[in-house]
PDB file of C-alpha atoms in Angstrom:
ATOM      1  CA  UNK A 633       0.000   0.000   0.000  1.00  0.00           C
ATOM      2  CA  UNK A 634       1.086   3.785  -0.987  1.00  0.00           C
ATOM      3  CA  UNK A 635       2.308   5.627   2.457  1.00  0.00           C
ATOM      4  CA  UNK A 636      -0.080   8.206   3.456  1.00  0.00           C
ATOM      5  CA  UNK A 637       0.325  11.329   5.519  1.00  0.00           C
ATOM      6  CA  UNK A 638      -0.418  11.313   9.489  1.00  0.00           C
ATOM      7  CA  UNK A 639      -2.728  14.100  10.828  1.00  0.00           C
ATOM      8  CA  UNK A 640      -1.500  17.493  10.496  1.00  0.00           C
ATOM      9  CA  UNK A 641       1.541  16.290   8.644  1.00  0.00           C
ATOM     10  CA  UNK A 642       2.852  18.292   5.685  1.00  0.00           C
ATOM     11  CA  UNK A 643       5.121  16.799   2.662  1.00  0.00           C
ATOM     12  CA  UNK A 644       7.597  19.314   1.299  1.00  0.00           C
ATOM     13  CA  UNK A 645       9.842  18.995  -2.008  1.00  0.00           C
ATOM     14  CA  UNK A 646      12.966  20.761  -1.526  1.00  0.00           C
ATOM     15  CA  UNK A 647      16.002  21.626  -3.486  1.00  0.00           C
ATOM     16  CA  UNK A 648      19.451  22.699  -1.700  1.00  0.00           C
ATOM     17  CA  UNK A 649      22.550  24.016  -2.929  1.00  0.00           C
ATOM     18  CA  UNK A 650      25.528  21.891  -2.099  1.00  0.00           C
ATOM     19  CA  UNK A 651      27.795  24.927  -2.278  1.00  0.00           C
ATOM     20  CA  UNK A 652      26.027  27.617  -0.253  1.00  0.00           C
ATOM     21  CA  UNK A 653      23.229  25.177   1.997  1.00  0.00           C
ATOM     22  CA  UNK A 654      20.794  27.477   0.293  1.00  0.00           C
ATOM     23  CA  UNK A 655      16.863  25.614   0.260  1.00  0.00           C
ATOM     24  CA  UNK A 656      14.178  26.237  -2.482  1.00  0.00           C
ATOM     25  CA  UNK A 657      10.590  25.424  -1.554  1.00  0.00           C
ATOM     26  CA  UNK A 658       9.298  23.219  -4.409  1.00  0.00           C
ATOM     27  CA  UNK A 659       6.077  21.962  -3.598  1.00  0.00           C
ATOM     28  CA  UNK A 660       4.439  21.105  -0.009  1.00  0.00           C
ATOM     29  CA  UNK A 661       1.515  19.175   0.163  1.00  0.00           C
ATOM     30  CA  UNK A 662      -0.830  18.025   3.628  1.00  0.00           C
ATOM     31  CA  UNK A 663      -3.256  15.142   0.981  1.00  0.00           C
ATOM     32  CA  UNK A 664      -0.352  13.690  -0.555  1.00  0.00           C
ATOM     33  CA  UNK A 665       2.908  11.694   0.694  1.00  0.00           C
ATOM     34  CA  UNK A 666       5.386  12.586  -2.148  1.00  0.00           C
ATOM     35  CA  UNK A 667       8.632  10.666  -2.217  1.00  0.00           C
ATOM     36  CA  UNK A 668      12.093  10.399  -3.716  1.00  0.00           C
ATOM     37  CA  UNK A 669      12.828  12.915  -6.275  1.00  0.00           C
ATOM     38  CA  UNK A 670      14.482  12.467  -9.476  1.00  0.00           C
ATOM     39  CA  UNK A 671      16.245  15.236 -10.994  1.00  0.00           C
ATOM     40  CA  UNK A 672      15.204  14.870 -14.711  1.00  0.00           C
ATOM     41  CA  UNK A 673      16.583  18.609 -16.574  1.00  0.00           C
ATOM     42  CA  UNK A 674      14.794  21.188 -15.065  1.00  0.00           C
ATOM     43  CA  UNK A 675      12.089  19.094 -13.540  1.00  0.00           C
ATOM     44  CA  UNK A 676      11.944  16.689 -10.441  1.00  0.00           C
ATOM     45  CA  UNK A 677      10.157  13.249 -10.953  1.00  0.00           C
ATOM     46  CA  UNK A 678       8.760  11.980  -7.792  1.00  0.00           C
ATOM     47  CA  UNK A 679       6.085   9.017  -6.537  1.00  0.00           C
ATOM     48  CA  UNK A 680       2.777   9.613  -4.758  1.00  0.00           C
ATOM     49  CA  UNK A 681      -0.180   7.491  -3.736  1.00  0.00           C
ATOM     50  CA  UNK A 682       1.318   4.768  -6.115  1.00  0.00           C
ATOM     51  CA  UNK A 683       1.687   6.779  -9.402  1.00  0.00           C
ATOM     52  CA  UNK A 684       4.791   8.785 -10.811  1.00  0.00           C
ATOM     53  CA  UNK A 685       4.773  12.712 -11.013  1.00  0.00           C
ATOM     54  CA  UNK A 686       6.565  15.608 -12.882  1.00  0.00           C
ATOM     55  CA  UNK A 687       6.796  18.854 -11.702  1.00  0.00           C
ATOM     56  CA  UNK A 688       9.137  21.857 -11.917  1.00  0.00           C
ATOM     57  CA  UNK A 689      12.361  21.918  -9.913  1.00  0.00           C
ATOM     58  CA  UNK A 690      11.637  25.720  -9.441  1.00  0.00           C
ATOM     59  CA  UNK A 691       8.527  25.825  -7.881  1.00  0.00           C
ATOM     60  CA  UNK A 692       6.639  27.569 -10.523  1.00  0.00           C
ATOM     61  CA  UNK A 693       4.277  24.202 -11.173  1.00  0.00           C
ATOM     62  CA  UNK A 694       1.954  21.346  -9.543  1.00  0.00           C
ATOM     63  CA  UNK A 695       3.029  17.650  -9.973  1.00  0.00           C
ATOM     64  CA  UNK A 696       1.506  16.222 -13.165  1.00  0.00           C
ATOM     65  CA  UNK A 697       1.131  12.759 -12.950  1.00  0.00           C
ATOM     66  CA  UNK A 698       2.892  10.382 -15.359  1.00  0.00           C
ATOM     67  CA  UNK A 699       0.392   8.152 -17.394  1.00  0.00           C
ATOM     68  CA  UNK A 700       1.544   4.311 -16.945  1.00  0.00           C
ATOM     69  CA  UNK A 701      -1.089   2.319 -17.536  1.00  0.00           C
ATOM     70  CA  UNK A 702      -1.378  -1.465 -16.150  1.00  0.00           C
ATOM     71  CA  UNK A 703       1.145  -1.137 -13.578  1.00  0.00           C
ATOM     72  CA  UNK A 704       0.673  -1.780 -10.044  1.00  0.00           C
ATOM     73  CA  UNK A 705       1.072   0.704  -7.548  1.00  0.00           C
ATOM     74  CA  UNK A 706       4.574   2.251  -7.378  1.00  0.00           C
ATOM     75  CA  UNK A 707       7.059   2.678  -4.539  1.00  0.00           C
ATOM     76  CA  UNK A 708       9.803   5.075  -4.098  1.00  0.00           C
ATOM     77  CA  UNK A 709      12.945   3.104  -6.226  1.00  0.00           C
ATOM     78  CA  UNK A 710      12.464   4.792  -9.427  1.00  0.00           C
ATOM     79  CA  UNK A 711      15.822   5.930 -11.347  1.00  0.00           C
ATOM     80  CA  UNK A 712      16.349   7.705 -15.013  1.00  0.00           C
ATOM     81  CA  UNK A 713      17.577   5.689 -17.862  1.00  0.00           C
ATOM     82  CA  UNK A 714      20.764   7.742 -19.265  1.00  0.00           C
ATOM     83  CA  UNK A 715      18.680   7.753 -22.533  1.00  0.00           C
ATOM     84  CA  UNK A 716      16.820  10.524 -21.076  1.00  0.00           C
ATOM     85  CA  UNK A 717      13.573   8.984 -22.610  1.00  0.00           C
ATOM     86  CA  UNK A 718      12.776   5.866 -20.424  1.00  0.00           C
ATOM     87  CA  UNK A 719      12.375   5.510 -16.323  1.00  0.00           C
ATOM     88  CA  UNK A 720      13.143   2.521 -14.608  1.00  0.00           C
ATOM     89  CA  UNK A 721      11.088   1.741 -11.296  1.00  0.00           C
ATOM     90  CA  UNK A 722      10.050  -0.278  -9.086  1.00  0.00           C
ATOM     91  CA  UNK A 723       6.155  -1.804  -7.829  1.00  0.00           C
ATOM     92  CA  UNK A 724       4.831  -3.358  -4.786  1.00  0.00           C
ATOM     93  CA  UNK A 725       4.063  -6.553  -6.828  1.00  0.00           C
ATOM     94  CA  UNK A 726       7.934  -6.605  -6.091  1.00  0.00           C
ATOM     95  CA  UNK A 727       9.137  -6.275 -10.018  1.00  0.00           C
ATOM     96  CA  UNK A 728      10.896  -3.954 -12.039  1.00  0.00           C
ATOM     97  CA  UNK A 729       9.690  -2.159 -14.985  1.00  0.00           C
ATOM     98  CA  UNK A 730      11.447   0.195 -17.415  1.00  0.00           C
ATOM     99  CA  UNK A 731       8.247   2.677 -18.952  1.00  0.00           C
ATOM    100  CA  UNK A 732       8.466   5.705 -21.194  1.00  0.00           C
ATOM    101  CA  UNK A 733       9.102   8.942 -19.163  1.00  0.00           C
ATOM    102  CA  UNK A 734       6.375  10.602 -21.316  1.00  0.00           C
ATOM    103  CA  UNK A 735       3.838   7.827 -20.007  1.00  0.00           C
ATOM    104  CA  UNK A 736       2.899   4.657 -21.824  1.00  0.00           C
ATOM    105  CA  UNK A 737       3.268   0.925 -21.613  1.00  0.00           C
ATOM    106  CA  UNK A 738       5.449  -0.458 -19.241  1.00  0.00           C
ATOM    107  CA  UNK A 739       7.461  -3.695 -19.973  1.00  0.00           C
ATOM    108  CA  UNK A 740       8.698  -6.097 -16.985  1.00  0.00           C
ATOM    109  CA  UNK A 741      12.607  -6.708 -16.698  1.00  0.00           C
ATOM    110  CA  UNK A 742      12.156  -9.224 -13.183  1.00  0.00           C
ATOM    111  CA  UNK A 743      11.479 -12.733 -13.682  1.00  0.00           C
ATOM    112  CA  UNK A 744       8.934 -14.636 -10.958  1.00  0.00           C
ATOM    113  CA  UNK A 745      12.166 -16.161  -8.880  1.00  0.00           C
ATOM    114  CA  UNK A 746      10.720 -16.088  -5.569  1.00  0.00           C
ATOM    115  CA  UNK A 747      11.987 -13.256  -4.912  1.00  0.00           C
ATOM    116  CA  UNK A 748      11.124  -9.036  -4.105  1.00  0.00           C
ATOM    117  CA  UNK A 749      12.839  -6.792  -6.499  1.00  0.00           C
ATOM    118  CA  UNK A 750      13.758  -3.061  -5.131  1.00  0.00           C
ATOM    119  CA  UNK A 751      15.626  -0.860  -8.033  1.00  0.00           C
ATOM    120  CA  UNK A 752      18.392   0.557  -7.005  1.00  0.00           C
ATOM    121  CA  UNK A 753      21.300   1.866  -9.910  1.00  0.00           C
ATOM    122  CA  UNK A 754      21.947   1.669 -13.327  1.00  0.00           C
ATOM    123  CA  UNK A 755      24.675   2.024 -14.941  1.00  0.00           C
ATOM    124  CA  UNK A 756      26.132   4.658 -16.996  1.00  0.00           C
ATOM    125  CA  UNK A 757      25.400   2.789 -20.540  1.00  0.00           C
ATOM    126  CA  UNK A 758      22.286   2.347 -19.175  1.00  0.00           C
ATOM    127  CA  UNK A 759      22.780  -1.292 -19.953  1.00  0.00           C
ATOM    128  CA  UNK A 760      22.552  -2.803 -16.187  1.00  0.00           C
ATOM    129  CA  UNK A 761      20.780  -2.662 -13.588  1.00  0.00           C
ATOM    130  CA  UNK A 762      21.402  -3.268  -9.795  1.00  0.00           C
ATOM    131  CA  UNK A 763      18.705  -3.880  -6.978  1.00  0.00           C
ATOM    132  CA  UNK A 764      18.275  -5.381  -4.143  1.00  0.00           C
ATOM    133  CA  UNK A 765      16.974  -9.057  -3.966  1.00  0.00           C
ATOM    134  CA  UNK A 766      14.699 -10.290  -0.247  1.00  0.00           C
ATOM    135  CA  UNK A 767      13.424 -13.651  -0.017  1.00  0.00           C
ATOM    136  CA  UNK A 768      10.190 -13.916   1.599  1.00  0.00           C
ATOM    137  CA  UNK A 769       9.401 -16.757   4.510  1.00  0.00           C
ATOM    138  CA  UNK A 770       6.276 -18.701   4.723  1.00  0.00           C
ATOM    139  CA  UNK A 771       4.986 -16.694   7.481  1.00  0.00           C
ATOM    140  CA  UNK A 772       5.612 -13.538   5.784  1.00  0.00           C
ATOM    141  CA  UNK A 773       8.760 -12.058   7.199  1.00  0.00           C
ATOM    142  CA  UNK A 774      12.091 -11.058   5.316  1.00  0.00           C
ATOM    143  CA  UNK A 775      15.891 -12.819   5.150  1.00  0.00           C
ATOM    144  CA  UNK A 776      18.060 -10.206   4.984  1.00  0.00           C
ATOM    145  CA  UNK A 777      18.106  -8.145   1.431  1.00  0.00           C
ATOM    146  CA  UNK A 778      21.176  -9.167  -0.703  1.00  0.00           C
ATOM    147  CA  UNK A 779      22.803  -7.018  -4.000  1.00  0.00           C
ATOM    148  CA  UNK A 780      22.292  -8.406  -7.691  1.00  0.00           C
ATOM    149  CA  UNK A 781      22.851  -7.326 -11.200  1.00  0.00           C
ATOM    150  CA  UNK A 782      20.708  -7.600 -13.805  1.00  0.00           C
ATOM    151  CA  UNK A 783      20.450  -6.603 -17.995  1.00  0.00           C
ATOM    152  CA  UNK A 784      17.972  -3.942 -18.681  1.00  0.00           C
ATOM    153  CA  UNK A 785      16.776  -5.670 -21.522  1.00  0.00           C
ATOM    154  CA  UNK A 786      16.175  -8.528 -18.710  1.00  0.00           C
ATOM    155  CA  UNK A 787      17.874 -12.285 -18.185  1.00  0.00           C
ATOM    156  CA  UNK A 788      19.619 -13.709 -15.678  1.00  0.00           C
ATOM    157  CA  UNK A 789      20.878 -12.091 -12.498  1.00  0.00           C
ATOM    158  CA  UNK A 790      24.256 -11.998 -11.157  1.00  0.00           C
ATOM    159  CA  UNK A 791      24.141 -12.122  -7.536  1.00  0.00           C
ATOM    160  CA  UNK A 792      26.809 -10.263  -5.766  1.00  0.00           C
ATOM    161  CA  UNK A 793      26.647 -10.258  -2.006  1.00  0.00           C
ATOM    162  CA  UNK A 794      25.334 -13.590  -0.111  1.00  0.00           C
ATOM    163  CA  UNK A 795      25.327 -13.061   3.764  1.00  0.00           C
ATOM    164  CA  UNK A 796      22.890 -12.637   6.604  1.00  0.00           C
ATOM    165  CA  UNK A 797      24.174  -8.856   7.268  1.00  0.00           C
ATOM    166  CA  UNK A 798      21.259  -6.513   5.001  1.00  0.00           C
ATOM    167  CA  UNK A 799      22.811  -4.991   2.081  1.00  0.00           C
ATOM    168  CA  UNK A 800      21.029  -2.003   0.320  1.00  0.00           C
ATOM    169  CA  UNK A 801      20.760   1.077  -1.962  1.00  0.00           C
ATOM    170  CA  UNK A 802      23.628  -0.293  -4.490  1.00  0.00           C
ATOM    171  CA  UNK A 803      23.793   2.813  -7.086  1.00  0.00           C
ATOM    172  CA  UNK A 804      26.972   2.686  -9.809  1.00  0.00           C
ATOM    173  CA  UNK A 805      29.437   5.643 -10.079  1.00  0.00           C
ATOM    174  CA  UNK A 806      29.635   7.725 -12.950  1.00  0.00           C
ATOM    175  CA  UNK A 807      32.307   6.041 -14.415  1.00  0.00           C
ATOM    176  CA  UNK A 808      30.794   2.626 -13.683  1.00  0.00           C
ATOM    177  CA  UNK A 809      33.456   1.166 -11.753  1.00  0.00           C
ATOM    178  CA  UNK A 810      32.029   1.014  -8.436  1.00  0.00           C
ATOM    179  CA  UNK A 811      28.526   0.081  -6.626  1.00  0.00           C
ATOM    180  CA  UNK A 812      28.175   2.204  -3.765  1.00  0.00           C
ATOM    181  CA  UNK A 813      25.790   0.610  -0.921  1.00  0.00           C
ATOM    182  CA  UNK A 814      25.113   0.589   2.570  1.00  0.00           C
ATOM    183  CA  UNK A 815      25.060  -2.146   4.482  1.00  0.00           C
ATOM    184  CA  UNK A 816      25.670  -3.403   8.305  1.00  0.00           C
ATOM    185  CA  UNK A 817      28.170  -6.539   7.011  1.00  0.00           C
ATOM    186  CA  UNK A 818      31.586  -5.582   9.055  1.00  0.00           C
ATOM    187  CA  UNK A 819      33.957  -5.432   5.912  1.00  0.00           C
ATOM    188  CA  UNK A 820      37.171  -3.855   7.689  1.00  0.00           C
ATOM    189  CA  UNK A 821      36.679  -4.452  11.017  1.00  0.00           C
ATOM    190  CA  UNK A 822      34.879  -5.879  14.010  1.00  0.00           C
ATOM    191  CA  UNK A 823      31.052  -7.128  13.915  1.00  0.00           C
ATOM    192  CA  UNK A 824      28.662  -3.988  14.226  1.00  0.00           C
ATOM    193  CA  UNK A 825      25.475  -4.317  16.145  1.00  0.00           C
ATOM    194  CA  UNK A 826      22.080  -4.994  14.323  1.00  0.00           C
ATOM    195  CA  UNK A 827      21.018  -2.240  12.304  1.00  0.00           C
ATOM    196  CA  UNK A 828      24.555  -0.110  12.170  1.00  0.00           C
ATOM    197  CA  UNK A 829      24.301   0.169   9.054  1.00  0.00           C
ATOM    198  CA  UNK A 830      27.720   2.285   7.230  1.00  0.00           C
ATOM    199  CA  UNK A 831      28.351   2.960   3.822  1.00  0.00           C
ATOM    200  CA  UNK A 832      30.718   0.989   1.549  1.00  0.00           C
ATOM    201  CA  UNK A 833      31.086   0.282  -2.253  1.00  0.00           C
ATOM    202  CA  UNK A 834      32.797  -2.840  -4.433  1.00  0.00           C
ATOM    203  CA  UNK A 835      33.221  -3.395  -7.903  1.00  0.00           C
ATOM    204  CA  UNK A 836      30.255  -4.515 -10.095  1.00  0.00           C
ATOM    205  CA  UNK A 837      31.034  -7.624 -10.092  1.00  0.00           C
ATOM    206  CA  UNK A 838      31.000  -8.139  -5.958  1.00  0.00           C
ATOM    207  CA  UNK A 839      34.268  -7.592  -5.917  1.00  0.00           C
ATOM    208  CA  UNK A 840      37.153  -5.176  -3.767  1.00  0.00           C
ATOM    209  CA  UNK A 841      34.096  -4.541  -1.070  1.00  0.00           C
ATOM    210  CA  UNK A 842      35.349  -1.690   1.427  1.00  0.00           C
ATOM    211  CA  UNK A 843      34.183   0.457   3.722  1.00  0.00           C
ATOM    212  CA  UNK A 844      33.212   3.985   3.661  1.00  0.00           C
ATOM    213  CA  UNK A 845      32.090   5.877   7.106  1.00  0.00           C
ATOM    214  CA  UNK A 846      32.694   4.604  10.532  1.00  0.00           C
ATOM    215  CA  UNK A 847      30.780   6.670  12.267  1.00  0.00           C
ATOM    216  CA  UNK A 848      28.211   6.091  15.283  1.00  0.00           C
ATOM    217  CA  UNK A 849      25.145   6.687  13.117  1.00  0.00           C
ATOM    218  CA  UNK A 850      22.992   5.297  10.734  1.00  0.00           C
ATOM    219  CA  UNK A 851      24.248   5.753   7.299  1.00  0.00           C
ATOM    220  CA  UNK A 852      21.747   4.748   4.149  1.00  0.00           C
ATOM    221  CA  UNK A 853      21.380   5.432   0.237  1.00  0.00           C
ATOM    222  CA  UNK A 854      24.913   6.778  -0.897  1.00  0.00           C
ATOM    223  CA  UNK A 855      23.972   8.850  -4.265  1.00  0.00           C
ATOM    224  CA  UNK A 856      27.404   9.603  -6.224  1.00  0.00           C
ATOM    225  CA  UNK A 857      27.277  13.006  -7.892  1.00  0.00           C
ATOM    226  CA  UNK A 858      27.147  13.195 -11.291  1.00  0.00           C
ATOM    227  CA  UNK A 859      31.129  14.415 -11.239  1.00  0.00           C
ATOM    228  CA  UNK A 860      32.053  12.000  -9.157  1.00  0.00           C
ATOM    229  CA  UNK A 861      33.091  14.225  -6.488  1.00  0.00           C
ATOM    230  CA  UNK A 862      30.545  13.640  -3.630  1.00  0.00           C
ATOM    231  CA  UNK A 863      28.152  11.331  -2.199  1.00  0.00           C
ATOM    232  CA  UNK A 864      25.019  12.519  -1.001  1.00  0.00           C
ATOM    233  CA  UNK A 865      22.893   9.927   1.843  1.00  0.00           C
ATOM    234  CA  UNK A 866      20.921   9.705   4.609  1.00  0.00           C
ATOM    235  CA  UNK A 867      22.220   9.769   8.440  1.00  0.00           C
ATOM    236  CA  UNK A 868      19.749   8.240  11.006  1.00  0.00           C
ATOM    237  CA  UNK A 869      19.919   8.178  14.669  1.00  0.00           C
ATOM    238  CA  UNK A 870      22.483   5.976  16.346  1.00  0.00           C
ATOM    239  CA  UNK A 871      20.559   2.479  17.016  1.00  0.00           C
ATOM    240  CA  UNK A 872      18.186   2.963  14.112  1.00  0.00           C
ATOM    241  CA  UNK A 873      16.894  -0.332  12.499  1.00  0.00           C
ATOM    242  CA  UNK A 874      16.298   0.014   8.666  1.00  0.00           C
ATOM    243  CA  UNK A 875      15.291   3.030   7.411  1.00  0.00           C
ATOM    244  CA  UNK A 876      12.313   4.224   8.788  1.00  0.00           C
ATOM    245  CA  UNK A 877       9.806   7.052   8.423  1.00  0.00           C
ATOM    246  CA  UNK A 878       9.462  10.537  10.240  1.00  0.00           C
ATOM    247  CA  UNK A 879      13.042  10.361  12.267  1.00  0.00           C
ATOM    248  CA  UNK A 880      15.285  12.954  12.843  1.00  0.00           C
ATOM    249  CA  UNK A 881      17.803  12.579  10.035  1.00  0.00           C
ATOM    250  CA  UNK A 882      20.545  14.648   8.476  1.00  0.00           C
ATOM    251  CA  UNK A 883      21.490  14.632   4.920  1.00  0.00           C
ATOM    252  CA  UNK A 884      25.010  14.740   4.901  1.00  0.00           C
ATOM    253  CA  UNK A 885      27.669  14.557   1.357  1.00  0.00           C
ATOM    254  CA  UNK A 886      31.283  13.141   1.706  1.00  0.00           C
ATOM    255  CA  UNK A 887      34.254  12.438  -0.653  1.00  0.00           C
ATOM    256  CA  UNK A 888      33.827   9.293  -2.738  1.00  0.00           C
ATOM    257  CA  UNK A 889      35.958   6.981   0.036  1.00  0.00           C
ATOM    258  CA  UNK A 890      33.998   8.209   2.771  1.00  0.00           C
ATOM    259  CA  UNK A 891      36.279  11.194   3.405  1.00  0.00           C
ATOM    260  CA  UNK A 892      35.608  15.157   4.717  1.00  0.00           C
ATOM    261  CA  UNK A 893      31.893  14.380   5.845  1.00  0.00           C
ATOM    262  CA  UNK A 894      29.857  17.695   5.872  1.00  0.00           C
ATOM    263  CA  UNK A 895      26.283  18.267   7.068  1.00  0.00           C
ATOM    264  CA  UNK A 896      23.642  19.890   4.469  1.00  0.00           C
ATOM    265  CA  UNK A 897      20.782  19.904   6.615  1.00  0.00           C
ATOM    266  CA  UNK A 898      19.009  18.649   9.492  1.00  0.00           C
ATOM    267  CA  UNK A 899      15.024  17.613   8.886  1.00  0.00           C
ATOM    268  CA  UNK A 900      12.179  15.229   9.655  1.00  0.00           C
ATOM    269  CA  UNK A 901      12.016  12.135   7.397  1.00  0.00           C
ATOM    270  CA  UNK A 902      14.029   9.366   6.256  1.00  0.00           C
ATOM    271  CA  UNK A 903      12.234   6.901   4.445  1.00  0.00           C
ATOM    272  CA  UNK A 904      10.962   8.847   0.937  1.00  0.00           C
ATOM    273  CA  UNK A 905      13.446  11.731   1.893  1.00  0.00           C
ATOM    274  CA  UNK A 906      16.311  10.719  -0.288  1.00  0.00           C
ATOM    275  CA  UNK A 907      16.021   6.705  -1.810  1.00  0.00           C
ATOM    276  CA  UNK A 908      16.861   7.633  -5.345  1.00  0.00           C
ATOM    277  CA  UNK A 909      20.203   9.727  -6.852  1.00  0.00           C
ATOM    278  CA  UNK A 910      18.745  12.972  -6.277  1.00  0.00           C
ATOM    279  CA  UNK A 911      21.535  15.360  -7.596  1.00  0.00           C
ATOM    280  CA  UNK A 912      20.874  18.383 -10.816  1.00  0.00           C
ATOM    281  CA  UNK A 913      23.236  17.078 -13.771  1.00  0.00           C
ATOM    282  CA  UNK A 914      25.782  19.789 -12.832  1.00  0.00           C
ATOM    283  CA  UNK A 915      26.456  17.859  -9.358  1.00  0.00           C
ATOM    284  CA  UNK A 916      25.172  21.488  -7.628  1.00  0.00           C
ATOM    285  CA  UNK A 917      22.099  20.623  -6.132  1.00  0.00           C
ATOM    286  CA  UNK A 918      20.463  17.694  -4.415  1.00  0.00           C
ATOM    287  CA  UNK A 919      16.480  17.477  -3.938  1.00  0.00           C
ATOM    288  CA  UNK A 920      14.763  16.060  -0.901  1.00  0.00           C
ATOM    289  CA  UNK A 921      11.535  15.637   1.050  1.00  0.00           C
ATOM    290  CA  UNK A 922      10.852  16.164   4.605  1.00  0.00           C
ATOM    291  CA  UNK A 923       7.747  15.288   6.515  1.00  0.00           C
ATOM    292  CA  UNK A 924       7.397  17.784   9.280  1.00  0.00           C
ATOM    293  CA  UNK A 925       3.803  17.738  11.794  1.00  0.00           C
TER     294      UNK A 925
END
């Protein structure tokens, strides 16, 4: 089921400036939950109530919804093919589907393996895609999410992390030479406790894994710039578990090995603030969502 807003909660779309920590207003909303914008030229491409949306990055617009017709309802893992004329996403039937941006029919890249597929990256070439993989038990709960590969024209995955430690948000640099995820498996050093997740990245192939942050917190959805320079993500609360709604969070950017972490801003939200790369094509600006009551 879509996420829905709480009583008296509001939804804002923002933009900030890396550079200055200047915010832009986009939209704000009290009916409905927006989540996870995509920076698509001078517009931001977001999910709501289980359908897509377009609006202007500078305010000057209401989200027009994307006409998909005959999928389910969508979630918040939706990414930009680097053809600039096709979106890849994800739906709670647990499948991804690549769809004209413009709206139309929707073809199925997942096959029915028994598992949930949540989109995560793809690659440069636009040729790959990466998400994360959760097999479901009989009684309904979750093993813990692992990494995989798969062609965007569909076929078999290549599975690239196998453990019980959750592995998540696996997004490909620029240059396509890394996966950068998060994920609470202790790569470089002692066992963490349930939940810690830090970030870390490894080659596309599962390869060269290494750690990023080491920090007390929470650290989720790493989102290279475009230049390569930064990463953009998500810092919880120490002794969060997953990444949950309506916490107090910071988005934070550091260097591409985890170096010179800096604090953007401090807000209400978490899940649906940041799940997709969310940077403007000249690496300058990031766009988020808080949730405040």
């Amino acid at each position: 089921m879509p996420r829905t807003l709480a009583p008296g909660q509001r939804c804002r779309i923002h933009t900030l400036d890396v550079a200055t920590g200047s915010t832009r207003l986009v939209h704000e909303s009290s009916d409905v939950l927006y989540e996870a914008p995509n920076w698509s030229g001078t517009d931001l491409i977001v999910n709501g109530d289980g359908l897509l949306f377009r609006l202007p990055a500078d305010g000057s617009g209401e989200p027009r919804p994307i006409d998909l017709p005959g999928l389910p309802p969508l979630n918040n893992d939706h990414l930009l093919d680097p053809d600039g004329v096709h979106v890849v996403l994800s739906a709670d039937d647990g499948h991804v589907y690549r769809a004209p941006l413009a709206g139309g029919e929707a073809v199925r890249i997942t096959a029915d393996d028994g598992m949930l597929h949540f989109l995560h990256g793809v690659s440069p070439d636009g040729a790959t895609l990466a998400y994360v993989g959760v097999v479901t038990e009989p009684g309904g709960s979750w093993r813990a999410p692992n990494l995989f590969t798969i062609p965007a024209a569909g076929g078999a995955s290549n599975q690239l992390t196998d453990d019980d430690h959750p592995d998540d948000g696996a997004e490909f640099s620029p240059d396509g030479t890394w996966l950068y995820f998060n994920t609470e498996r202790p790569i470089d050093g002692p066992a963490r406790a349930a939940g810690h997740a830090q970030l870390a990245r490894m080659r596309p192939d599962g390869s060269a894994a290494e750690q990023l942050t080491h920090d007390e917190r929470v650290n989720w959805f790493p989102h290279p710039s475009p230049d390569g320079a930064r990463l953009a993500y998500v810092s919880f609360p120490p002794g969060t578990v997953g990444h949950p709604a309506d916490r107090d969070v910071i988005l934070r950017t550091c260097g591409p090995r985890g170096e010179d972490v800096r604090d953007l801003v401090r807000l209400i939200g978490g899940q649906g603030t940041m799940n997709v790369p969310s940077w403007s094509a000249d690496s300058r600006r990031i766009a988020f969502v808080d949730y405040p009551v």
